[in-house]
Coordinates of C-alpha atoms and ligand atoms in Angstrom, one line a residue:
X1 CA 4.3 -33.3 -1.1
X2 CA 5.9 -30.2 0.5
X3 CA 3.7 -27.1 0.4
X4 CA 4.2 -24.0 -1.8
X5 CA 5.9 -21.4 0.3
X6 CA 4.1 -18.1 -0.1
X7 CA 6.6 -15.2 -0.7
X8 CA 5.1 -12.3 1.2
X9 CA 8.1 -10.1 0.5
X10 CA 7.5 -10.4 -3.3
X11 CA 3.7 -9.9 -2.9
X12 CA 4.4 -6.8 -0.8
X13 CA 6.9 -5.4 -3.3
X14 CA 4.4 -5.9 -6.2
X15 CA 1.6 -4.1 -4.2
X16 CA 4.0 -1.3 -3.1
X17 CA 4.9 -0.7 -6.8
X18 CA 1.2 -0.4 -7.6
X19 CA 0.7 2.1 -4.7
X20 CA 3.7 4.1 -5.8
X21 CA 2.0 4.5 -9.3
X22 CA -1.3 5.4 -7.7
X23 CA 0.3 8.0 -5.5
X24 CA 2.1 9.5 -8.6
X25 CA -1.2 9.6 -10.4
X26 CA -2.9 11.3 -7.4
X27 CA -0.2 14.0 -7.2
X28 CA -0.2 14.4 -11.0
X29 CA -3.9 15.2 -10.8
X30 CA -3.0 18.2 -8.6
X31 CA -3.5 16.9 -5.1
X32 CA -1.1 17.2 -2.2
X33 CA 1.0 14.1 -1.7
X34 CA -0.4 11.8 1.0
X35 CA 1.2 12.3 4.4
X36 CA 1.5 9.9 7.3
X37 CA 2.4 11.1 10.8
X38 CA 3.6 8.5 13.2
X39 CA 3.6 9.2 16.9
X40 CA 6.2 7.4 19.0
X41 CA 6.0 7.7 22.7
X42 CA 9.1 6.5 24.7
X43 CA 12.2 4.6 23.5
X44 CA 10.9 1.0 23.0
X45 CA 13.5 -0.5 20.6
X46 CA 11.0 -2.7 18.7
X47 CA 8.7 0.3 18.2
X48 CA 11.6 2.4 16.9
X49 CA 12.4 -0.3 14.3
X50 CA 8.7 -0.6 13.2
X51 CA 8.4 3.2 12.9
X52 CA 11.6 3.5 10.9
X53 CA 10.4 0.7 8.5
X54 CA 7.1 2.5 8.0
X55 CA 9.0 5.8 7.2
X56 CA 11.2 4.0 4.7
X57 CA 8.2 2.3 3.0
X58 CA 6.4 5.7 2.8
X59 CA 9.5 7.3 1.1
X60 CA 9.7 4.5 -1.5
X61 CA 6.0 5.0 -2.4
X62 CA 6.2 8.8 -2.6
X63 CA 4.2 9.3 0.6
X64 CA 5.4 12.1 2.9
X65 CA 6.0 11.0 6.5
X66 CA 6.8 12.7 9.7
X67 CA 7.7 11.2 13.1
X68 CA 6.5 13.0 16.2
X69 CA 8.5 11.8 19.2
X70 CA 7.2 12.2 22.7
X71 CA 8.9 11.3 26.0
X72 CA 7.9 8.2 27.9
X73 CA 6.8 10.5 30.7
X74 CA 4.1 12.2 28.5
X75 CA 0.6 12.4 29.8
X76 CA -2.6 11.2 28.1
X77 CA -3.6 14.9 27.9
X78 CA -0.4 15.8 26.1
X79 CA -1.0 13.0 23.6
X80 CA -4.6 14.0 23.1
X81 CA -3.5 17.6 22.3
X82 CA -1.1 16.3 19.7
X83 CA -3.7 14.0 18.1
X84 CA -6.2 16.9 18.0
X85 CA -3.6 19.1 16.3
X86 CA -2.9 16.4 13.7
X87 CA -6.7 15.9 13.2
X88 CA -7.1 19.5 12.3
X89 CA -4.0 19.8 10.0
X90 CA -5.2 19.5 6.4
X91 CA -1.7 18.5 5.3
X92 CA -1.9 15.3 7.4
X93 CA -3.7 12.4 5.7
X94 CA -3.1 9.6 8.2
X95 CA -2.2 9.4 11.9
X96 CA -0.6 6.3 13.4
X97 CA 0.1 6.1 17.2
X98 CA 2.7 3.3 17.6
X99 CA 1.7 0.7 20.1
X100 CA 2.3 -0.3 22.9
X101 CA 2.0 3.0 24.7
X102 CA 3.5 3.4 28.2
X103 CA 1.1 1.9 30.8
X104 CA 0.4 5.4 32.4
X105 CA -1.3 6.5 29.1
X106 CA -4.9 5.7 28.4
X107 CA -4.4 4.1 25.0
X108 CA -8.1 3.6 24.3
X109 CA -8.8 7.3 24.9
X110 CA -5.9 8.3 22.6
X111 CA -6.8 5.9 19.7
X112 CA -10.5 6.9 20.0
X113 CA -9.4 10.6 19.6
X114 CA -7.9 10.0 16.1
X115 CA -10.2 11.3 13.4
X116 CA -12.0 8.3 11.8
X117 CA -11.0 9.8 8.4
X118 CA -7.3 9.7 9.3
X119 CA -7.4 6.4 11.2
X120 CA -5.1 4.4 8.9
X121 CA -4.7 1.6 11.4
X122 CA -8.5 1.1 11.4
X123 CA -8.7 0.9 15.2
X124 CA -11.4 3.6 15.7
X125 CA -14.8 2.2 16.8
X126 CA -16.5 4.0 13.8
X127 CA -14.2 2.1 11.4
X128 CA -14.6 -1.2 13.2
X129 CA -18.4 -0.7 13.1
X130 CA -18.3 0.0 9.3
X131 CA -16.2 -3.1 8.8
X132 CA -18.7 -5.2 10.9
X133 CA -21.6 -3.9 8.8
X134 CA -19.8 -4.9 5.6
X135 CA -19.1 -1.3 4.3
X136 CA -15.5 -0.8 5.3
X137 CA -13.7 2.5 5.1
X138 CA -10.2 1.5 6.2
X139 CA -9.3 -2.2 6.7
X140 CA -6.9 -3.2 9.5
X141 CA -3.4 -3.7 8.1
X142 CA -2.5 -7.2 9.1
X143 CA -5.7 -9.0 8.3
X144 CA -6.3 -7.2 5.0
X145 CA -2.7 -8.0 4.1
X146 CA -3.6 -11.6 4.6
X147 CA -6.5 -11.3 2.2
X148 CA -4.1 -9.8 -0.4
X149 CA -1.7 -12.7 0.2
X150 CA -4.5 -15.2 -0.4
X151 CA -5.8 -13.4 -3.5
X152 CA -2.3 -13.1 -5.1
X153 CA -1.6 -16.7 -4.4
X154 CA -4.8 -17.7 -6.3
X155 CA -6.6 -18.8 -3.2
X156 CA -10.3 -17.8 -2.9
X157 CA -11.9 -17.9 0.5
X158 CA -15.6 -18.2 -0.6
X159 CA -17.2 -21.4 0.6
X160 CA -14.0 -22.4 2.5
X161 CA -13.9 -23.3 6.2
X162 CA -11.4 -21.0 8.0
X163 CA -10.1 -21.6 11.4
X164 CA -8.6 -18.4 13.0
X165 CA -6.7 -19.0 16.2
X166 CA -6.5 -15.8 18.3
X167 CA -9.2 -13.2 18.8
X168 CA -7.3 -9.9 19.3
X169 CA -8.7 -6.6 18.1
X170 CA -5.7 -6.2 15.8
X171 CA -5.7 -9.5 14.0
X172 CA -8.1 -12.3 14.8
X173 CA -11.4 -10.5 15.3
X174 CA -11.2 -8.2 12.3
X175 CA -9.9 -11.2 10.2
X176 CA -13.0 -13.1 11.1
X177 CA -15.3 -10.1 10.3
X178 CA -13.6 -9.6 6.9
X179 CA -13.8 -13.2 5.8
X180 CA -17.3 -13.8 7.0
X181 CA -18.7 -10.8 4.9
X182 CA -20.6 -11.2 1.7
X183 CA -18.1 -9.0 -0.1
X184 CA -14.5 -7.7 0.0
X185 CA -12.8 -4.8 -1.7
X186 CA -10.9 -7.5 -3.4
X187 CA -14.0 -9.3 -4.7
X188 CA -16.7 -11.6 -3.2
X189 CA -14.4 -14.6 -3.8
X190 CA -12.2 -13.1 -1.1
X191 CA -15.1 -13.2 1.5
X192 CA -18.0 -15.6 2.1
X193 CA -15.9 -18.0 4.2
X194 CA -17.3 -20.1 7.1
X195 CA -15.3 -18.8 10.0
X196 CA -14.5 -20.4 13.3
X197 CA -12.8 -18.0 15.7
X198 CA -10.7 -19.9 18.3
X199 CA -9.1 -18.7 21.5
X200 CA -7.6 -20.0 24.7
X201 CA -11.0 -21.3 25.9
X202 CA -11.8 -23.2 22.7
X203 CA -12.4 -26.9 23.4
X204 CA -10.7 -29.5 21.2
X205 CA -8.8 -26.8 19.3
X206 CA -6.8 -29.5 17.4
X207 CA -9.9 -31.1 16.1
X208 CA -11.5 -27.8 15.1
X209 CA -8.3 -26.8 13.3
X210 CA -8.0 -30.2 11.5
X211 CA -11.4 -29.6 9.7
X212 CA -10.3 -26.3 8.2
X213 CA -9.4 -25.5 4.6
X214 CA -7.5 -22.4 5.8
X215 CA -5.8 -22.0 9.2
X216 CA -4.8 -18.5 10.3
X217 CA -2.6 -18.6 13.4
X218 CA -2.3 -15.3 15.4
X219 CA -1.5 -16.6 18.9
X220 CA 1.9 -15.3 19.9
X221 CA 3.2 -18.8 21.0
X222 CA 6.2 -20.2 19.1
X223 CA 5.4 -23.2 16.9
X224 CA 2.0 -23.8 18.7
X225 CA 0.3 -25.2 15.6
X226 CA 1.7 -28.7 14.9
X227 CA 1.4 -30.7 11.7
X228 CA -1.1 -33.1 13.2
X229 CA -3.5 -30.2 13.7
X230 CA -3.8 -29.7 10.0
X231 CA -5.9 -31.2 7.3
X232 CA -3.8 -32.5 4.5
X233 CA -3.7 -29.8 1.8
X234 CA -4.7 -27.0 4.2
X235 CA -3.6 -23.5 3.5
X236 CA -1.6 -22.2 6.5
X237 CA -1.2 -18.5 7.3
X238 CA 1.2 -17.8 10.1
X239 CA 0.9 -14.3 11.7
X240 CA 3.0 -15.0 14.8
X241 CA 6.3 -13.2 15.4
X242 CA 8.1 -14.8 18.3
X243 CA 11.7 -14.0 19.2
X244 CA 13.5 -17.1 20.5
X245 CA 17.1 -18.1 21.0
X246 CA 17.0 -19.6 17.5
X247 CA 15.8 -16.3 16.0
X248 CA 12.3 -15.3 14.8
X249 CA 9.7 -18.1 14.6
X250 CA 6.0 -18.1 13.9
X251 CA 3.1 -19.7 15.6
X252 CA 3.3 -22.7 13.3
X253 CA 5.8 -25.5 13.5
X254 CA 6.9 -24.7 10.0
X255 CA 8.9 -27.6 8.6
X256 CA 6.5 -30.4 9.6
X257 CA 3.5 -28.3 8.7
X258 CA 5.0 -27.6 5.3
X259 CA 4.9 -31.4 4.7
X260 CA 1.1 -31.5 5.2
X261 CA -0.1 -28.1 3.9
X262 CA -0.6 -27.1 0.3
X263 CA 0.5 -23.5 0.9
X264 CA 2.2 -21.9 3.9
X265 CA 3.6 -18.5 4.8
X266 CA 7.1 -18.4 6.4
X267 CA 8.2 -16.3 9.3
X268 CA 9.9 -14.0 8.6
X269 CA 8.9 -13.1 5.0
X270 CA 5.3 -14.1 5.0
X271 CA 2.5 -11.9 6.5
X272 CA 4.9 -9.4 8.2
X273 CA 5.8 -7.3 5.0
X274 CA 2.1 -6.9 4.1
X275 CA 1.3 -5.0 7.3
X276 CA 3.3 -2.0 6.3
X277 CA 2.1 -2.2 2.7
X278 CA -1.5 -2.0 3.7
X279 CA -0.6 1.0 5.9
X280 CA 0.6 2.7 2.7
X281 CA -2.6 1.8 0.9
X282 CA -4.7 3.2 3.8
X283 CA -2.7 6.4 3.8
X284 CA -3.4 7.0 0.1
X285 CA -7.0 6.2 0.7
X286 CA -7.1 8.7 3.6
X287 CA -5.5 11.4 1.3
X288 CA -8.2 10.7 -1.3
X289 CA -11.0 10.9 1.4
X290 CA -9.6 14.0 3.0
X291 CA -9.0 15.8 -0.3
X292 CA -12.4 14.7 -1.6
X293 CA -11.1 13.1 -4.8
Ligands
NDP1 P1 -2.8 -11.2 21.4 O1 -1.8 -11.6 22.5 O2 -3.5 -9.9 21.5 O3 -3.8 -12.4 21.2 C1 -3.5 -13.7 21.3 C2 -4.7 -14.6 21.0 O4 -4.3 -15.9 21.1 C3 -5.8 -14.4 22.1 O5 -7.0 -14.3 21.5 C4 -5.6 -15.7 23.0 O6 -6.8 -16.1 23.5 C5 -5.1 -16.7 21.9 N1 -4.4 -17.8 22.6 C6 -3.4 -17.7 23.5 N2 -3.1 -18.9 23.9 C7 -3.9 -19.8 23.2 C8 -4.1 -21.2 23.2 N3 -3.3 -22.0 24.0 N4 -5.0 -21.7 22.4 C9 -5.8 -21.0 21.7 N5 -5.7 -19.6 21.6 C10 -4.8 -19.0 22.4 O7 -1.9 -11.3 20.1 P2 -2.0 -10.5 18.7 O8 -3.2 -10.9 17.9 O9 -1.7 -9.1 18.9 O10 -0.7 -11.2 18.0 C11 -0.6 -12.5 17.8 C12 0.8 -12.8 17.1 O11 0.8 -12.2 15.9 C13 1.9 -12.3 17.9 O12 3.0 -13.2 17.8 C14 2.3 -11.0 17.3 O13 3.6 -10.6 17.4 C15 1.9 -11.3 15.8 N6 1.6 -10.1 15.0 C16 2.1 -10.0 13.8 C17 1.8 -9.0 13.0 C18 2.4 -8.9 11.6 O14 2.5 -7.9 11.0 N7 2.8 -10.1 11.1 C19 0.9 -7.9 13.4 C20 0.3 -8.2 14.7 C21 0.6 -9.2 15.5 P3 -7.7 -15.3 24.6 O15 -8.3 -14.2 23.9 O16 -8.6 -16.3 25.1 O17 -6.6 -14.8 25.6

């Protein structure tokens, strides 16, 4: 039987409406509206689109936003100066440095300079450390978006076996940390999974994958996960965004996989919309932390 196709756009809309209300309540209580500052270095077309989408989403939720543009020739020091300025500005709740940065810039140095209390992408080592200890401050946007998707689709992770393919610092690794914890901000049923974190050196990946109740693909290779790698009835979350001649495709071979899975996220319209939504959630949280609500 074909899988239920999870509507990430609708889930994202629902959560954004809730955030809008929470922002309105925050402002009505006498606090300054949350404010996100995005820093864009250079003219990368994809980054420009991402930043514009983030600005639009902020506006819809009643969150102030500002874009700081810097030339592609900027130095690490110039970027560090800007980040320090934003760290000290009480009107700024959250800071986002759009990646990738030009190769001449020391990206780690710049990301590490963001105040951990304004680190809405949750990349700072202090926030990664808090997550790994099971007492998260901010949760990374894409993996926490996936937890929201699962929760709102009525899928608990507790006791389930989860195969995550891809171990990046942005998706795979924090996803594994989150699901393996004893608890989650969305409830213990959204944690407590038995997690296998796979990567390019994993042996017998297809076999490992075929034993999982939930498969999360974050590889960056078009249609890499085939239907025969899935256990019948598996839940399939496709994080991949791959531009091909046929348009955007995910990391999962969607149509055949949908014949085997019980639930599956499409690309586009699955995980993607949640990433921006959690950024809004984190910006509100940053405003609450920085204004000591
Ligand atoms: P990275 O390139 O940083 O990581 C890819 C991971 O996949 C690595 O861990 C790599 O293993 C693993 N991998 C590569 N080839 C294989 C293979 N043959 N078998 C098993 N594992 C393999 O990617 P990201 O995590 O940044 O992104 C992954 C995908 O998700 C991309 O398509 C990206 O565009 C998309 N994405 C989507 C987001 C959204 O909002 N929906 C947000 C972020 C990313 P190893 O570590 O051994 O090299």
